[in-house]
Tab-separated table of C-alpha atoms in Angstrom:
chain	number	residue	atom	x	y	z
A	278	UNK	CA	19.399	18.257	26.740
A	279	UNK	CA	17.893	20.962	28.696
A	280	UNK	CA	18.462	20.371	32.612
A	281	UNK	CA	16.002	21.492	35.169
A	282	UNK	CA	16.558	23.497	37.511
A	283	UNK	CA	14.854	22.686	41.423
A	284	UNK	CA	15.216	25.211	43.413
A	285	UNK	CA	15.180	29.383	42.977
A	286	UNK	CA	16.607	32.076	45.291
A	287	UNK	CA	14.382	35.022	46.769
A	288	UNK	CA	16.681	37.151	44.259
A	289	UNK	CA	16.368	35.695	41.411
A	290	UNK	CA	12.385	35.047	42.234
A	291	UNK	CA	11.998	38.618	42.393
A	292	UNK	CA	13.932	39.579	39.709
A	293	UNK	CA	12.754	36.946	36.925
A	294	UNK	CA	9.351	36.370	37.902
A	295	UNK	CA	8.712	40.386	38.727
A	296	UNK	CA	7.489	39.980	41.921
A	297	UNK	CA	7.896	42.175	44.843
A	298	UNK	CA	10.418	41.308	47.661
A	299	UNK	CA	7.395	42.101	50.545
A	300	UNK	CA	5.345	40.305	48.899
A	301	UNK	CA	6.723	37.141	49.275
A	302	UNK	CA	7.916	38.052	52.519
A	303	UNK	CA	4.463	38.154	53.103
A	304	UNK	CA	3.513	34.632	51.386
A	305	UNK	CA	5.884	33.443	53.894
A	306	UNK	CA	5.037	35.049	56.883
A	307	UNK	CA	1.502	33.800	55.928
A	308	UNK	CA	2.842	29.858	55.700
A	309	UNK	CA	1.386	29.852	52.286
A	310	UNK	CA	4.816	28.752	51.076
A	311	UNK	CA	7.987	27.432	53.123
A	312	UNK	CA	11.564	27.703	51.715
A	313	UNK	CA	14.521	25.771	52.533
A	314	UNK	CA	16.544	28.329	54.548
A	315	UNK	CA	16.273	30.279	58.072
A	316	UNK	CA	17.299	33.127	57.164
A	317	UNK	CA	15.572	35.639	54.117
A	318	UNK	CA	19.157	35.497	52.021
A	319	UNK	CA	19.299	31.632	52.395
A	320	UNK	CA	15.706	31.007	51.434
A	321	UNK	CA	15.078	28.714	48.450
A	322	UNK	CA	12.128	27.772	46.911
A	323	UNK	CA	10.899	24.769	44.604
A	324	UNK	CA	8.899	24.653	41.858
A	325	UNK	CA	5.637	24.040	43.237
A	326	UNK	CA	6.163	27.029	45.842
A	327	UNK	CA	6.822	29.473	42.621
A	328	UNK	CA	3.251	27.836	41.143
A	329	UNK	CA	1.373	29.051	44.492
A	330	UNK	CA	3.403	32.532	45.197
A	331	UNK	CA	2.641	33.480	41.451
A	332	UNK	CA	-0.907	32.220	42.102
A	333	UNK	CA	-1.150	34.448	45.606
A	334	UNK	CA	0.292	37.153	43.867
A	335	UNK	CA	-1.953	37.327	41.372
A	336	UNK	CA	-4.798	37.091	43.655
A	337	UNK	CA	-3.888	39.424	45.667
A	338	UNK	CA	-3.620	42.370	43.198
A	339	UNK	CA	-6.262	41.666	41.080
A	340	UNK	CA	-9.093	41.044	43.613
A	341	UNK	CA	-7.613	43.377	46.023
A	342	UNK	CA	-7.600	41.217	48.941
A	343	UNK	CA	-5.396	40.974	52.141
A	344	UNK	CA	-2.920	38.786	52.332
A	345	UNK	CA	-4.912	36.801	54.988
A	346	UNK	CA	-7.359	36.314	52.863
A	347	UNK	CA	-4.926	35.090	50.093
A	348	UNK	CA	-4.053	32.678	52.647
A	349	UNK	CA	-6.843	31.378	53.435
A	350	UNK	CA	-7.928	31.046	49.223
A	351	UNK	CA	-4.854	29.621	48.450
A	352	UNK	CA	-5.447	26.873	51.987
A	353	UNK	CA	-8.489	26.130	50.787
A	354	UNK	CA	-7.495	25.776	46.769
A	355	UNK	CA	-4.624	23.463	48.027
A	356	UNK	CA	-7.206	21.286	50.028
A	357	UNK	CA	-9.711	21.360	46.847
A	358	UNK	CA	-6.510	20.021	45.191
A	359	UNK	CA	-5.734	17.292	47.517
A	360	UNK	CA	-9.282	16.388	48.002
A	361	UNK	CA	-9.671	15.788	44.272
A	362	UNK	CA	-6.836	13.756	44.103
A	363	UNK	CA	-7.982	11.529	46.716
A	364	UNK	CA	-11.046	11.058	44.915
A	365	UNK	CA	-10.247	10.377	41.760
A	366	UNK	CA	-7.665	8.014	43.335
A	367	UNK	CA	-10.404	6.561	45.357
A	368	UNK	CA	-12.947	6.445	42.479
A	369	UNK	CA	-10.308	4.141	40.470
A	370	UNK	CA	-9.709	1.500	42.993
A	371	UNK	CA	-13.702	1.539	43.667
A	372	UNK	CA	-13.886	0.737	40.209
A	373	UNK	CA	-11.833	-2.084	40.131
A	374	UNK	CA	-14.015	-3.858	42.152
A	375	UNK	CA	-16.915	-2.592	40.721
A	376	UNK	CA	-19.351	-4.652	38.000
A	377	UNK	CA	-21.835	-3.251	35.765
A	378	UNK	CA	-25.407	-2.820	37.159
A	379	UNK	CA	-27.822	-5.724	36.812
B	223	UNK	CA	-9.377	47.931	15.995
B	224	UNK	CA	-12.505	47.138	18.050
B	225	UNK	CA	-14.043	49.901	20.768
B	226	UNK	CA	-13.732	47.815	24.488
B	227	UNK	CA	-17.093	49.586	26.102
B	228	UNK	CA	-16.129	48.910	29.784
B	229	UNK	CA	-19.113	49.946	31.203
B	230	UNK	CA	-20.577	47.284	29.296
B	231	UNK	CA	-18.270	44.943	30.223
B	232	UNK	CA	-18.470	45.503	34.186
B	233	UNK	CA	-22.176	45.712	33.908
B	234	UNK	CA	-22.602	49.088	34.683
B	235	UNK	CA	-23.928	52.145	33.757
B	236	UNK	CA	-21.823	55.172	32.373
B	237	UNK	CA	-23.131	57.324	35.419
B	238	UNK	CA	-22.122	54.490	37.929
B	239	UNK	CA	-20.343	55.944	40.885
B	240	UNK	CA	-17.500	54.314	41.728
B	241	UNK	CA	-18.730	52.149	44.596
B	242	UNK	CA	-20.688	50.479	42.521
B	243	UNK	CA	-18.148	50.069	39.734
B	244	UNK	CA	-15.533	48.329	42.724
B	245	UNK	CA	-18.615	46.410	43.701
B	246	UNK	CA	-19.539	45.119	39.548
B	247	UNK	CA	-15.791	44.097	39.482
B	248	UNK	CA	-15.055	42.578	42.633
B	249	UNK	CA	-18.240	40.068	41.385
B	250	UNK	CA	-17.385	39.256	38.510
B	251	UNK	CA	-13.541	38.895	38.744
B	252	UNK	CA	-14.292	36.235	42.023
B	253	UNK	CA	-16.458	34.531	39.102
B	254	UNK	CA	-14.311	34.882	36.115
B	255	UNK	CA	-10.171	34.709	37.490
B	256	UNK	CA	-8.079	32.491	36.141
B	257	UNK	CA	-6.887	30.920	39.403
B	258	UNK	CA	-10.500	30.271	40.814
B	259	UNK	CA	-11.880	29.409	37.316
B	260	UNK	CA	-10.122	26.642	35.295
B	261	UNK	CA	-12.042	27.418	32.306
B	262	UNK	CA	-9.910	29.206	29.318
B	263	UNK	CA	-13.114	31.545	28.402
B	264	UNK	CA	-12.859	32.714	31.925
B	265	UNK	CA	-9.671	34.123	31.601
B	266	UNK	CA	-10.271	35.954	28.328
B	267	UNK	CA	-12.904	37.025	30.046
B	268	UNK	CA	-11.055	38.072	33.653
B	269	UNK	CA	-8.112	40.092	31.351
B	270	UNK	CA	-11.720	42.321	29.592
B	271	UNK	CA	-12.744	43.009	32.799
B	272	UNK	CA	-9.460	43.619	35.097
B	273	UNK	CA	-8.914	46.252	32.256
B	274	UNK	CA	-12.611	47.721	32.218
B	275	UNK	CA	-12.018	48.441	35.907
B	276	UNK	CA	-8.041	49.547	35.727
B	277	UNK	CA	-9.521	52.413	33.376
B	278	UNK	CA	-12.982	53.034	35.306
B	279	UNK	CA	-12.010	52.864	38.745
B	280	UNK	CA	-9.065	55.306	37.794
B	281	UNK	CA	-11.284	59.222	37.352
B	282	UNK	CA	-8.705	60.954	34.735
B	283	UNK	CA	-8.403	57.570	33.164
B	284	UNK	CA	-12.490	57.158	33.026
B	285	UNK	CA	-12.575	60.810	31.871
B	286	UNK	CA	-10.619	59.875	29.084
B	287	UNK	CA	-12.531	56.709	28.386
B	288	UNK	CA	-15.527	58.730	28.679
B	289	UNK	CA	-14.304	61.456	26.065
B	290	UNK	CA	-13.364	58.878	23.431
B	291	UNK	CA	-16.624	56.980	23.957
B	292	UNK	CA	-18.739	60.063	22.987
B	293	UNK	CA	-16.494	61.563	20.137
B	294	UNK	CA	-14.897	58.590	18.706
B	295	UNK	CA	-15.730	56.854	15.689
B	296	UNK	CA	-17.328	53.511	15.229
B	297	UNK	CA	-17.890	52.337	12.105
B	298	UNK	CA	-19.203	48.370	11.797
B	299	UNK	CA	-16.466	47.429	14.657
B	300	UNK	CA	-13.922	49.380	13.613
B	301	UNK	CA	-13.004	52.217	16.135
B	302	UNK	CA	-11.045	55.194	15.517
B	303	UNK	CA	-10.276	57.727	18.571
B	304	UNK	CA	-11.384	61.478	17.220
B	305	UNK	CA	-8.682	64.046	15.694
B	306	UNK	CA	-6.012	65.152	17.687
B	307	UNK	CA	-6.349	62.932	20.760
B	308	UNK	CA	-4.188	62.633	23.385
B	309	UNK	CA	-4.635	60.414	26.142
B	310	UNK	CA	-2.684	59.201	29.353
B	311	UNK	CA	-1.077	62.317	30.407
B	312	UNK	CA	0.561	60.738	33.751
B	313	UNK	CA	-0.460	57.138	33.212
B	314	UNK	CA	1.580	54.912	35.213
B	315	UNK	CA	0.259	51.269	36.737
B	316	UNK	CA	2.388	48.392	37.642
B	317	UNK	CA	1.373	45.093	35.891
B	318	UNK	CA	3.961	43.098	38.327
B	319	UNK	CA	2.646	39.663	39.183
B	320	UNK	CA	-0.985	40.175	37.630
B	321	UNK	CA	-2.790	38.057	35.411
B	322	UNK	CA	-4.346	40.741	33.334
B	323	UNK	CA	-2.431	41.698	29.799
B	324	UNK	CA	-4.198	44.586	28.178
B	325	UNK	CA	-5.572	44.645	25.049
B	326	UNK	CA	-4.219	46.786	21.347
B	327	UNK	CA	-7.295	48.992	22.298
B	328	UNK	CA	-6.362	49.957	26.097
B	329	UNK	CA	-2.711	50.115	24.693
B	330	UNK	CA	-3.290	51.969	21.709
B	331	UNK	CA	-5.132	54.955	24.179
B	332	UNK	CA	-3.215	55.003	27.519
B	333	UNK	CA	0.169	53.110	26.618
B	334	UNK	CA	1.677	54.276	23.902
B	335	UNK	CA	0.958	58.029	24.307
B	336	UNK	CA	2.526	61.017	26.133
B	337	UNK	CA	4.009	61.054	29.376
B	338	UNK	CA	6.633	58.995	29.370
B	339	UNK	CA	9.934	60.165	28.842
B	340	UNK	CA	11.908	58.163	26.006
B	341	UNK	CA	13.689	56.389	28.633
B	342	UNK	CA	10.955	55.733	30.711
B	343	UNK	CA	8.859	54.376	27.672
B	344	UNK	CA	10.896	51.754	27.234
B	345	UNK	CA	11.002	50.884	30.781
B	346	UNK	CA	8.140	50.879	31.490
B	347	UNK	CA	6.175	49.245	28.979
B	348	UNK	CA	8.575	48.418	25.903
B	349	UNK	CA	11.067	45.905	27.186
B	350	UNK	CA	8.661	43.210	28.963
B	351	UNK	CA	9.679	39.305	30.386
B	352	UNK	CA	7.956	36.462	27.930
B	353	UNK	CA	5.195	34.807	29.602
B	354	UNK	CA	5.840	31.579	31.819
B	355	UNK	CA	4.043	28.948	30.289
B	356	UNK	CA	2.903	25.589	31.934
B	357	UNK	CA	2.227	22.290	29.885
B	358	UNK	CA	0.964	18.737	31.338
B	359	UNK	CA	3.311	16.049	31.388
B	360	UNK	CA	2.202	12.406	31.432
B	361	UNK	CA	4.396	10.012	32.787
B	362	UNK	CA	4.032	6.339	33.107
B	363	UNK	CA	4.583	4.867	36.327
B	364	UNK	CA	7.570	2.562	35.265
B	365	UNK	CA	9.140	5.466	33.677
B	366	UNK	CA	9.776	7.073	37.542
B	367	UNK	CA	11.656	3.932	38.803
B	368	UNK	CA	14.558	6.207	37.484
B	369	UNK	CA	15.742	9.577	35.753
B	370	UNK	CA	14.721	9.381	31.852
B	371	UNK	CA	14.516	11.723	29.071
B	372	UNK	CA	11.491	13.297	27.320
B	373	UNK	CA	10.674	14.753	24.347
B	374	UNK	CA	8.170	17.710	25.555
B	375	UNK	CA	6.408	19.489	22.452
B	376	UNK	CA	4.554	22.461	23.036
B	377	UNK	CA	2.862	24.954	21.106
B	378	UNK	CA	4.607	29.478	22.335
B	379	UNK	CA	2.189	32.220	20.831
B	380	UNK	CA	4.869	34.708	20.059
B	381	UNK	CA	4.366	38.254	18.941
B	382	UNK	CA	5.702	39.579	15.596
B	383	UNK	CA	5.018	42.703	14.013
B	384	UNK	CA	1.865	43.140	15.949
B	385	UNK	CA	0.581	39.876	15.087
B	386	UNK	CA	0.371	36.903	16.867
B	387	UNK	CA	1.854	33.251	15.794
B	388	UNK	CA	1.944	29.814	16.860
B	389	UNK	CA	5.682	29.105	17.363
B	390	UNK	CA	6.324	25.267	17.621
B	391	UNK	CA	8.800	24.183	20.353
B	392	UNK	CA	10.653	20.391	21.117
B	393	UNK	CA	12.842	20.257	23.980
B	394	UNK	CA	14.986	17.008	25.246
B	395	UNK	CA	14.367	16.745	28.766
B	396	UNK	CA	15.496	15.228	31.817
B	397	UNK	CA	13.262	13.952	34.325
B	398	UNK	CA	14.545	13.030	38.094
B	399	UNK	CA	14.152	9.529	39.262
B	400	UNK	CA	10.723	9.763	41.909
B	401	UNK	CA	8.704	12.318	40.208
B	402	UNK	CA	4.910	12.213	41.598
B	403	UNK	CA	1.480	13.442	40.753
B	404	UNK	CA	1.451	16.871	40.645
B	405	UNK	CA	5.014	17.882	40.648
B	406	UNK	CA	5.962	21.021	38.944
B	407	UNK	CA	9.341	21.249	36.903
B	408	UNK	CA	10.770	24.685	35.887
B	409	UNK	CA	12.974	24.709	33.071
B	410	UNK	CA	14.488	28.592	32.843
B	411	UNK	CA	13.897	30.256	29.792
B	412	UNK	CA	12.240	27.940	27.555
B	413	UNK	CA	9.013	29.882	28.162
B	414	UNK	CA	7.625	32.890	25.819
B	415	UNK	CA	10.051	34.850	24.045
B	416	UNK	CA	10.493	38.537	25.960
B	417	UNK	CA	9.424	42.105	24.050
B	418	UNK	CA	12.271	43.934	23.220
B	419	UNK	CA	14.733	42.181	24.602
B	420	UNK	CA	13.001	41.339	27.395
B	421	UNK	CA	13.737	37.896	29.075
B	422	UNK	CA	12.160	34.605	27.844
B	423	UNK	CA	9.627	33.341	30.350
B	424	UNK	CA	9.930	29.926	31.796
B	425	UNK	CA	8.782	26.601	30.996
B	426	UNK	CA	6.811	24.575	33.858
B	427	UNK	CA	6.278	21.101	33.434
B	428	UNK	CA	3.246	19.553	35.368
B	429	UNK	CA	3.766	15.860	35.993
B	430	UNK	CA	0.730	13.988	35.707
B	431	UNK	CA	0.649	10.331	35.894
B	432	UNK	CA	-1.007	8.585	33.305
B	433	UNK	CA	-3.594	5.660	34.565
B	434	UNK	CA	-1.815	2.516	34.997
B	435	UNK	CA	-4.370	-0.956	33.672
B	436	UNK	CA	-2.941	-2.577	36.563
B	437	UNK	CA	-1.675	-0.271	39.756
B	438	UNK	CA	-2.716	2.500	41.715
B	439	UNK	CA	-0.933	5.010	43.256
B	440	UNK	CA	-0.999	6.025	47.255
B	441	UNK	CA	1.570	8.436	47.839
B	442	UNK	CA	4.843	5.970	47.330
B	443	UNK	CA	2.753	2.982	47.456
B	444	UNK	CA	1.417	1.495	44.718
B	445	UNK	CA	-1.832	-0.757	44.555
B	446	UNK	CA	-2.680	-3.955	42.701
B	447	UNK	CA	-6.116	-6.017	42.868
B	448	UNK	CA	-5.646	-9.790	43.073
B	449	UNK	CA	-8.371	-11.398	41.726
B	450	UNK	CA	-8.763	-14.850	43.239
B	451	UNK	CA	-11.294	-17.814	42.107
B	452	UNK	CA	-13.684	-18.490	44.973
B	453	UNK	CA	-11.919	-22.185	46.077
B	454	UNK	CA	-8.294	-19.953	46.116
B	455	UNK	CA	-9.326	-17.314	48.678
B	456	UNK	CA	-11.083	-20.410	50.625
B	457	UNK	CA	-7.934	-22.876	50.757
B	458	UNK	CA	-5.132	-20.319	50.259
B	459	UNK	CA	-2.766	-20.243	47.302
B	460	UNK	CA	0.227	-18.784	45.566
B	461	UNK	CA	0.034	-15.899	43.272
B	462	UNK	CA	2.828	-14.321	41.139
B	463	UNK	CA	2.074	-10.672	41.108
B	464	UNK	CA	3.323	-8.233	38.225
B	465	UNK	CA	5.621	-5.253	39.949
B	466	UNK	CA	6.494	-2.383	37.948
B	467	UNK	CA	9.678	-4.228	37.404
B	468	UNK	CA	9.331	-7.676	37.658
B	469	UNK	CA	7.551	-10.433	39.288
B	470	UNK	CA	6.853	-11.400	43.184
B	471	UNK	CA	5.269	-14.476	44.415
B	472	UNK	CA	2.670	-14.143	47.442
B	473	UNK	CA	1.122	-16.532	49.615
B	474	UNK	CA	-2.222	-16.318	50.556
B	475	UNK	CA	-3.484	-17.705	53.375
B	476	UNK	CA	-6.890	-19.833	53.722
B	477	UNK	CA	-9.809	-17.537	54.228
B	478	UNK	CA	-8.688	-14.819	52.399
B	479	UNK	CA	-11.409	-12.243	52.485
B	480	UNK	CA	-12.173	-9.581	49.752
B	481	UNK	CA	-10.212	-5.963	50.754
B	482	UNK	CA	-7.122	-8.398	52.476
B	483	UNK	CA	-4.147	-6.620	51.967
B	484	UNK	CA	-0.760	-8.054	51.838
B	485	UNK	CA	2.510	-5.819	51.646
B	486	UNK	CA	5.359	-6.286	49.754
B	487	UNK	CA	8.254	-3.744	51.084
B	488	UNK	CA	10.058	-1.839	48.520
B	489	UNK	CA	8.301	-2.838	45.147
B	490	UNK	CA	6.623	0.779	45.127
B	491	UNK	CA	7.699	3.986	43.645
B	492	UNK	CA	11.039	5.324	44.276
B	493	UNK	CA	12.480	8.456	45.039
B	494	UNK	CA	15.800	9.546	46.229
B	495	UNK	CA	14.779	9.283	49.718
B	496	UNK	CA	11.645	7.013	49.831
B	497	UNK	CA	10.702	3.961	48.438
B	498	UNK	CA	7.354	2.712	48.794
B	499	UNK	CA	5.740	-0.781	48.855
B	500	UNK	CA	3.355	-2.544	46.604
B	501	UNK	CA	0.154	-3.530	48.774
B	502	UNK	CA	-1.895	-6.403	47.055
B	503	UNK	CA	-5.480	-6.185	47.693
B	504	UNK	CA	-7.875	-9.171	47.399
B	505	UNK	CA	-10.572	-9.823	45.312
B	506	UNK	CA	-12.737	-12.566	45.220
B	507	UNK	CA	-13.722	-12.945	41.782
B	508	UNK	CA	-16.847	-16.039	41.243
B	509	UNK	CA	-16.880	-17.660	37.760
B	510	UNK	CA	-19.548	-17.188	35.443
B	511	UNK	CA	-22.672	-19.300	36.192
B	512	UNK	CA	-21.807	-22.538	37.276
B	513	UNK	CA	-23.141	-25.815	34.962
B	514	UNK	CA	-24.762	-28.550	35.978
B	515	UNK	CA	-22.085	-30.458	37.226
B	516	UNK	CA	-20.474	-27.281	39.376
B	517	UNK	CA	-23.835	-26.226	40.696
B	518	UNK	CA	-23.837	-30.199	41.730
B	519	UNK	CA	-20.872	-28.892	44.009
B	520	UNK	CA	-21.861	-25.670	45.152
B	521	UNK	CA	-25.022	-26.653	46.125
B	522	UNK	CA	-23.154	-29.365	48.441
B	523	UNK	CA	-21.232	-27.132	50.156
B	524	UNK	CA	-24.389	-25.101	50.908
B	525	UNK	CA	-25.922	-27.685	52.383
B	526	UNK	CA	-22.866	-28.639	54.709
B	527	UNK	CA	-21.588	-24.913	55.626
B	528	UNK	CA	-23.781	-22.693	58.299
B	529	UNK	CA	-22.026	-19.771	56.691
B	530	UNK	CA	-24.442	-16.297	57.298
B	531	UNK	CA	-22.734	-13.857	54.921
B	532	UNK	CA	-25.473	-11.029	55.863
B	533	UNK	CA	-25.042	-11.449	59.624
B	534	UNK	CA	-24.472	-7.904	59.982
B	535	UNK	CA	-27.754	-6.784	58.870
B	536	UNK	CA	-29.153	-8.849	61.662
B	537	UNK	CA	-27.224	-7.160	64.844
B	538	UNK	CA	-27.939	-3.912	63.163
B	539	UNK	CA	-31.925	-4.550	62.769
């Protein structure tokens, strides 16, 4: 059985996933992610954090942008997300009221 | 191995200065990366070009390129650098946290020759982390009532001897009572094998639920339609309505218009800190066409009621 695990430290984030300390110092200062934790040795962050700090990362090296501008893509993909959620959760209650056209 | 001509593949010509080169790129990788781009072309296509412009945009690295282009050998696809070359005298670039991998050809000029130091060699480009790799989960709504196990299957391409093979992979899982749409699980290490003793990647599971026949989902909520028979949602009635586990009985009251909702507290999804209700929409539902002796009755109750079902359209025109 193969347990998950929920949480990663800034550490270990660095050191497994290969990305650099200021860098997520800056995906934090830049509220694209919040860890648990007030302090940079306590933070801890979640799966779904790693998924958008990889994402930023990435972004942020390959099309050379700043990291406000990372911000604002990764805002913006987030809403696209959520937004397309919404709709397809929308769409499939519409359609249970829905009949076929005459 | 195949000749990469990244001029060709940045759209450029080989006398392109490099404003325009930084220009060609910055286009095409905000059309073709992976994370704005779902499409799995686009990021065969993104790793060809981040490489095209790591070289070009790089002048001893685009001399280089430039010398092979002219002297080397291509001979129906098959490209052989000329006699005696030497490339990547101080070639040194970071790959940290980028999506681009470079190809056998880029490797086989700038990473595997001169300038590194034995020990550098193999820290720099020898001993690399395996991939992380991400696979969709579905999970059906009653399974998230609680924790439960999961047999995840999933297809690793691993590297051997310079070739690349599908490596099969089953893993017993277990899943936390509450997950939701879109949740990401990490399970360490059971992503791509490493290179050279390199760490395994990880393994992200993406929940997605799968489309209940019955329910929706609203955050913890969960939906249901009620379809009622026109005489039900006019004198009220009593429904028993499926849960995810179980059964509930609901009133409804006379009058009951299509879009009522009724709540039923705690028969949602559950987490360990939230539990959600069901809410029970209703849905008037008319039978098929009536016969003789039910149009008998409809058309009574026409004739009796002063019922305007379109008085909107009247305050409105």
């Amino acid at each position: 059985m193969t347990e998950h695990v929920n949480s990663i430290t800034l550490t270990d984030l660095c050191r497994i996933e290969g990305i650099r300390r200021d860098a997520v110092t800056a995906i934090v200062e830049y509220g694209i992610v919040k860890p648990q934790g007030n302090v940079t040795q306590e933070w801890l962050f979640e799966s779904g954090s790693v998924y958008w700090i990889k994402k930023a990362t990435r972004l942020q090296m390959d099309l050379e942008l700043d990291w406000l501008a990372v911000a604002m893509v990764i805002d913006l993909l987030k809403q696209k997300d959520a937004l397309e959620a919404e709709n397809q959760r929308i769409n499939r209650l519409l359609q249970r009221f829905m009949n076929d056209m005459e | 191995m195949e000749f990469k001509d990244y001029y060709k593949i940045l759209g450029v010509k080989p006398d392109a200065d490099a404003k325009t080169i930084k220009t060609a790129y910055r286009k095409l990788a905000q059309k073709y990366h992976p994370d704005m781009n779902p499409d799995k072309a686009a990021e065969a296509k993104f790793r060809d070009i981040a490489e095209a412009y790591q070289v070009l945009k790089n002048e001893q690295r685009r001399a280089e390129f430039d010398e092979l282009r002219q002297y080397g050998s291509r001979t129906s696809g098959d490209f052989r650098p000329p006699p005696g070359w030497q490339g990547a005298r101080d070639f040194q670039f970071s790959q940290e946290g980028s999506s681009a991998d470079f190809s056998d050809f880029f490797n086989s000029i700038f990473g595997n020759q001169g300038g590194f130091s034995q020990a550098e060699f193999r820290q720099a480009s020898n001993e690399r982390r395996g991939q992380d790799v991400e696979i969709e989960l579905p999970v059906f709504l009653e399974e998230t009532l609680s924790a439960f196990q999961k047999t995840v299957e999933y297809t690793l391409q691993v590297r051997e001897n310079g070739q690349v093979k599908p490596l099969k992979k089953h893993l017993n899982v277990k899943i936390p009572q509450g997950v939701s749409e879109g949740q990401r699980i990490r399970l360490a290490g059971q992503g791509a094998p490493g290179m050279n003793n390199g760490a395994p990647g990880d393994l992200y599971l993406h929940i997605r639920l799968v489309p209940h026949p019955l329910f929706d989902v609203s955050g913890h909520n969960i939906l249901i339609t009620v379809p009622l028979a026109p005489w039900e949602a006019a004198l009220g009635t009593k429904v028993t309505v499926p849960t995810l586990n179980g059964k509930v009985n609901l009133t409804i009251p006379a009058g009951t218009q299509t879009g009522k909702k009724f709540r039923m507290k705690g028969k949602g999804l559950t987490s360990s800190t939230v539990t959600g209700d069901l809410i029970a929409i209703a849905k008037v539902v008319m039978p098929a066409k009536p016969n003789a002796q039910s149009a008998e009755h409809w058309r009574a109750l026409a004739a009796s009621e002063s019922f305007n079902p379109r008085r909107e359209w009247e305050v409105s025109s």
